[in-house]
PDB file of C-alpha atoms in Angstrom:
ATOM      1  CA  MET A   1      14.790 -11.220  -0.874  1.00 81.00           C
ATOM      2  CA  THR A   2      13.004 -12.048   2.723  1.00 95.00           C
ATOM      3  CA  PHE A   3      10.775  -9.511   4.632  1.00 97.00           C
ATOM      4  CA  GLU A   4      13.086  -9.582   7.290  1.00 97.00           C
ATOM      5  CA  ASP A   5      15.877  -9.075   4.867  1.00 97.00           C
ATOM      6  CA  LEU A   6      14.332  -6.007   3.753  1.00 98.00           C
ATOM      7  CA  LYS A   7      12.906  -4.268   6.721  1.00 98.00           C
ATOM      8  CA  PRO A   8      16.540  -2.408   7.507  1.00 98.00           C
ATOM      9  CA  LYS A   9      16.341  -1.529   3.792  1.00 98.00           C
ATOM     10  CA  VAL A  10      13.085   0.533   4.304  1.00 98.00           C
ATOM     11  CA  THR A  11      14.598   1.972   7.663  1.00 98.00           C
ATOM     12  CA  TYR A  12      17.142   3.158   6.219  1.00 98.00           C
ATOM     13  CA  ILE A  13      15.239   5.154   3.338  1.00 98.00           C
ATOM     14  CA  ILE A  14      13.003   6.515   6.137  1.00 98.00           C
ATOM     15  CA  SER A  15      15.687   7.473   8.147  1.00 97.00           C
ATOM     16  CA  ASN A  16      17.296   9.179   4.611  1.00 95.00           C
ATOM     17  CA  SER A  17      17.155  13.257   5.719  1.00 93.00           C
ATOM     18  CA  VAL A  18      18.432  14.207   2.514  1.00 96.00           C
ATOM     19  CA  LEU A  19      15.184  12.819   0.837  1.00 97.00           C
ATOM     20  CA  SER A  20      11.394  14.335   1.110  1.00 97.00           C
ATOM     21  CA  ARG A  21       8.828  12.185   2.543  1.00 97.00           C
ATOM     22  CA  ASP A  22       7.127  11.684  -1.362  1.00 98.00           C
ATOM     23  CA  GLU A  23      11.158  10.376  -2.549  1.00 98.00           C
ATOM     24  CA  LYS A  24      11.323   8.055   0.384  1.00 98.00           C
ATOM     25  CA  LEU A  25       7.590   6.901  -0.038  1.00 98.00           C
ATOM     26  CA  LEU A  26       8.649   6.390  -3.946  1.00 98.00           C
ATOM     27  CA  LYS A  27      12.044   4.731  -3.125  1.00 98.00           C
ATOM     28  CA  ILE A  28       9.874   2.257  -0.755  1.00 98.00           C
ATOM     29  CA  CYS A  29       7.509   1.437  -3.335  1.00 98.00           C
ATOM     30  CA  GLU A  30      10.384   1.000  -5.835  1.00 98.00           C
ATOM     31  CA  LEU A  31      11.859  -1.383  -2.999  1.00 98.00           C
ATOM     32  CA  LEU A  32       9.145  -3.605  -2.436  1.00 98.00           C
ATOM     33  CA  ASN A  33       8.117  -4.157  -5.807  1.00 98.00           C
ATOM     34  CA  ASN A  34      11.358  -4.877  -7.042  1.00 98.00           C
ATOM     35  CA  SER A  35      12.364  -7.417  -4.201  1.00 98.00           C
ATOM     36  CA  ILE A  36       9.039  -9.397  -3.999  1.00 98.00           C
ATOM     37  CA  GLU A  37       8.164 -11.034  -6.950  1.00 97.00           C
ATOM     38  CA  TYR A  38       4.453 -11.195  -6.631  1.00 98.00           C
ATOM     39  CA  TYR A  39       3.979  -7.342  -5.352  1.00 98.00           C
ATOM     40  CA  ASN A  40       3.089  -5.744  -9.317  1.00 96.00           C
ATOM     41  CA  TRP A  41       1.514  -2.309  -8.302  1.00 96.00           C
ATOM     42  CA  VAL A  42       2.914  -0.674  -4.701  1.00 98.00           C
ATOM     43  CA  GLY A  43       1.341   2.621  -3.998  1.00 97.00           C
ATOM     44  CA  PHE A  44       0.428   4.674  -1.062  1.00 98.00           C
ATOM     45  CA  TYR A  45      -3.326   6.925  -0.844  1.00 98.00           C
ATOM     46  CA  PHE A  46      -3.630   9.770   1.194  1.00 98.00           C
ATOM     47  CA  ALA A  47      -6.840  10.531   2.971  1.00 97.00           C
ATOM     48  CA  ASN A  48      -8.494  13.603   3.142  1.00 97.00           C
ATOM     49  CA  LEU A  49     -10.333  13.530   5.838  1.00 92.00           C
ATOM     50  CA  GLU A  50     -13.070  16.506   5.466  1.00 95.00           C
ATOM     51  CA  THR A  51     -13.768  15.309   2.145  1.00 97.00           C
ATOM     52  CA  LYS A  52     -13.832  11.630   2.823  1.00 97.00           C
ATOM     53  CA  THR A  53     -11.634  10.508   0.279  1.00 98.00           C
ATOM     54  CA  LEU A  54      -8.243   8.650  -1.167  1.00 97.00           C
ATOM     55  CA  HIS A  55      -5.827  10.712  -2.605  1.00 98.00           C
ATOM     56  CA  LEU A  56      -3.108   8.473  -4.346  1.00 97.00           C
ATOM     57  CA  GLY A  57       0.362   8.953  -3.345  1.00 98.00           C
ATOM     58  CA  PRO A  58       3.536   7.610  -4.476  1.00 98.00           C
ATOM     59  CA  TYR A  59       3.478   4.701  -6.660  1.00 97.00           C
ATOM     60  CA  VAL A  60       5.528   2.225  -9.007  1.00 97.00           C
ATOM     61  CA  GLY A  61       3.592  -0.198 -11.828  1.00 94.00           C
ATOM     62  CA  ALA A  62       0.942   0.485 -14.462  1.00 92.00           C
ATOM     63  CA  GLU A  63      -0.612   3.958 -14.840  1.00 91.00           C
ATOM     64  CA  THR A  64      -3.870   3.847 -12.639  1.00 88.00           C
ATOM     65  CA  ASP A  65      -7.250   6.110 -13.471  1.00 87.00           C
ATOM     66  CA  HIS A  66      -8.048   6.015  -9.707  1.00 88.00           C
ATOM     67  CA  LYS A  67      -6.641   8.963  -8.507  1.00 94.00           C
ATOM     68  CA  ILE A  68      -9.433   9.834  -6.208  1.00 95.00           C
ATOM     69  CA  ILE A  69     -11.364   7.256  -4.229  1.00 95.00           C
ATOM     70  CA  PRO A  70     -14.554   7.833  -2.043  1.00 96.00           C
ATOM     71  CA  TYR A  71     -14.449   6.565   1.543  1.00 97.00           C
ATOM     72  CA  GLY A  72     -16.467   3.015   1.514  1.00 94.00           C
ATOM     73  CA  LYS A  73     -15.830   2.226  -3.221  1.00 92.00           C
ATOM     74  CA  GLY A  74     -13.414  -0.658  -3.613  1.00 90.00           C
ATOM     75  CA  ILE A  75     -10.871  -2.247  -1.335  1.00 91.00           C
ATOM     76  CA  CYS A  76      -9.330   0.788  -0.630  1.00 93.00           C
ATOM     77  CA  GLY A  77     -11.931   2.688   0.406  1.00 94.00           C
ATOM     78  CA  GLN A  78     -13.279   0.124   2.734  1.00 94.00           C
ATOM     79  CA  VAL A  79     -10.273   0.265   4.167  1.00 96.00           C
ATOM     80  CA  ALA A  80     -10.275   3.809   4.848  1.00 96.00           C
ATOM     81  CA  VAL A  81     -13.795   2.625   6.977  1.00 96.00           C
ATOM     82  CA  SER A  82     -13.016  -0.505   8.124  1.00 97.00           C
ATOM     83  CA  ASN A  83      -9.615   0.829   9.402  1.00 97.00           C
ATOM     84  CA  GLU A  84      -8.548  -3.180   9.012  1.00 97.00           C
ATOM     85  CA  ASN A  85      -6.343  -4.825   6.897  1.00 98.00           C
ATOM     86  CA  PHE A  86      -7.511  -6.233   3.789  1.00 95.00           C
ATOM     87  CA  VAL A  87      -6.716  -9.141   1.932  1.00 95.00           C
ATOM     88  CA  VAL A  88      -8.615 -10.230  -1.044  1.00 93.00           C
ATOM     89  CA  PRO A  89      -6.933 -13.584  -2.815  1.00 92.00           C
ATOM     90  CA  ASP A  90      -9.133 -13.097  -6.010  1.00 87.00           C
ATOM     91  CA  VAL A  91     -10.345  -9.913  -7.079  1.00 79.00           C
ATOM     92  CA  ALA A  92     -13.100 -11.235  -9.294  1.00 81.00           C
ATOM     93  CA  ALA A  93     -14.382 -12.611  -6.680  1.00 80.00           C
ATOM     94  CA  GLN A  94     -15.196  -9.058  -4.824  1.00 70.00           C
ATOM     95  CA  ASP A  95     -18.190  -7.125  -5.582  1.00 66.00           C
ATOM     96  CA  ASN A  96     -16.997  -3.740  -4.114  1.00 58.00           C
ATOM     97  CA  TYR A  97     -13.718  -4.063  -6.117  1.00 59.00           C
ATOM     98  CA  ILE A  98     -12.682  -1.076  -8.981  1.00 64.00           C
ATOM     99  CA  ALA A  99     -10.935  -2.818 -11.816  1.00 59.00           C
ATOM    100  CA  CYS A 100      -7.593  -0.920 -12.439  1.00 63.00           C
ATOM    101  CA  SER A 101      -6.604  -3.788 -15.200  1.00 62.00           C
ATOM    102  CA  PHE A 102      -7.283  -7.023 -16.044  1.00 71.00           C
ATOM    103  CA  THR A 103      -4.033  -8.338 -14.750  1.00 81.00           C
ATOM    104  CA  VAL A 104      -4.616  -7.478 -11.436  1.00 87.00           C
ATOM    105  CA  LYS A 105      -5.922 -10.864  -9.745  1.00 92.00           C
ATOM    106  CA  SER A 106      -5.556 -10.443  -5.868  1.00 94.00           C
ATOM    107  CA  GLU A 107      -4.505  -7.181  -3.750  1.00 94.00           C
ATOM    108  CA  ILE A 108      -3.659  -6.656   0.194  1.00 97.00           C
ATOM    109  CA  VAL A 109      -4.352  -3.059   1.507  1.00 97.00           C
ATOM    110  CA  VAL A 110      -2.887  -2.462   4.583  1.00 98.00           C
ATOM    111  CA  PRO A 111      -3.895   1.159   6.650  1.00 98.00           C
ATOM    112  CA  LEU A 112      -1.245   3.599   7.639  1.00 98.00           C
ATOM    113  CA  PHE A 113      -2.027   4.971  11.526  1.00 97.00           C
ATOM    114  CA  VAL A 114      -0.653   8.315  12.619  1.00 97.00           C
ATOM    115  CA  ASN A 115      -1.532   8.889  16.431  1.00 95.00           C
ATOM    116  CA  GLY A 116      -4.095   6.387  16.171  1.00 94.00           C
ATOM    117  CA  GLU A 117      -5.708   7.974  13.379  1.00 96.00           C
ATOM    118  CA  ASN A 118      -6.052   6.065   9.467  1.00 97.00           C
ATOM    119  CA  ILE A 119      -4.085   8.499   6.848  1.00 97.00           C
ATOM    120  CA  GLY A 120      -3.759   6.455   4.223  1.00 97.00           C
ATOM    121  CA  GLN A 121      -3.028   2.999   3.590  1.00 98.00           C
ATOM    122  CA  ILE A 122      -0.644   0.997   1.344  1.00 98.00           C
ATOM    123  CA  ASP A 123      -2.467  -0.388  -1.697  1.00 97.00           C
ATOM    124  CA  ILE A 124      -0.426  -4.048  -3.893  1.00 97.00           C
ATOM    125  CA  ASP A 125      -1.517  -5.624  -6.630  1.00 95.00           C
ATOM    126  CA  SER A 126      -0.781  -8.669  -7.324  1.00 96.00           C
ATOM    127  CA  HIS A 127      -0.805 -10.665 -11.001  1.00 96.00           C
ATOM    128  CA  VAL A 128      -1.156 -14.307  -9.044  1.00 95.00           C
ATOM    129  CA  ILE A 129      -4.344 -15.148  -7.469  1.00 96.00           C
ATOM    130  CA  ASN A 130      -4.045 -15.699  -3.283  1.00 97.00           C
ATOM    131  CA  PRO A 131      -0.305 -14.822  -2.737  1.00 97.00           C
ATOM    132  CA  PHE A 132      -0.750 -12.622   0.248  1.00 98.00           C
ATOM    133  CA  THR A 133      -0.143 -14.212   3.574  1.00 97.00           C
ATOM    134  CA  THR A 134      -0.443 -13.289   7.243  1.00 97.00           C
ATOM    135  CA  ALA A 135       3.775 -12.334   6.790  1.00 98.00           C
ATOM    136  CA  ASP A 136       2.986 -10.084   3.978  1.00 98.00           C
ATOM    137  CA  GLU A 137       0.299  -8.242   6.269  1.00 98.00           C
ATOM    138  CA  ARG A 138       2.481  -8.659   9.100  1.00 98.00           C
ATOM    139  CA  PHE A 139       5.513  -6.698   7.038  1.00 98.00           C
ATOM    140  CA  LEU A 140       3.223  -4.315   5.755  1.00 98.00           C
ATOM    141  CA  GLU A 141       2.358  -3.564   8.979  1.00 98.00           C
ATOM    142  CA  PHE A 142       5.983  -3.024   9.807  1.00 98.00           C
ATOM    143  CA  VAL A 143       6.492  -0.680   6.678  1.00 98.00           C
ATOM    144  CA  ASN A 144       3.456   1.855   8.042  1.00 98.00           C
ATOM    145  CA  GLN A 145       4.696   1.759  11.286  1.00 98.00           C
ATOM    146  CA  GLU A 146       7.804   3.410  10.016  1.00 98.00           C
ATOM    147  CA  ILE A 147       6.344   5.336   7.629  1.00 97.00           C
ATOM    148  CA  ALA A 148       4.591   7.016  10.323  1.00 97.00           C
ATOM    149  CA  LYS A 149       7.141   8.272  11.551  1.00 96.00           C
ATOM    150  CA  LEU A 150       7.828  10.419   8.974  1.00 94.00           C
ATOM    151  CA  TYR A 151       4.050  12.517   9.826  1.00 92.00           C
TER     152      TYR A 151
END
């Protein structure tokens, strides 16, 4: 399924008035995980602006011990500070990478902005080296723009 095919499905999930916000986020995780072959872990982290930490939200994939991540630590923590997308073609080449599983080969993290403030991010791990393209970035930015409507 192409990113263009997925966009209306994401919009439909966001507009579902029966589901809670966390249920919608989980459905989006499931949709992306099931629709894009190289998306092997899909989840959200949300910022606690006072403590400068990220807290794990809904996700699909292997269990993770990384439920709270300090700003600046790992890929997610760096995105919390930089406010910019971070594509890691090969996690083994990253100095500030928090290993979740030996099966993870690459990662993409895209910040989630609400009213210009970075409140969290979508985080995707892949078991493939270097699968993420600019098209993934633009699609995940779209996903986060839709999710921002929930806040």
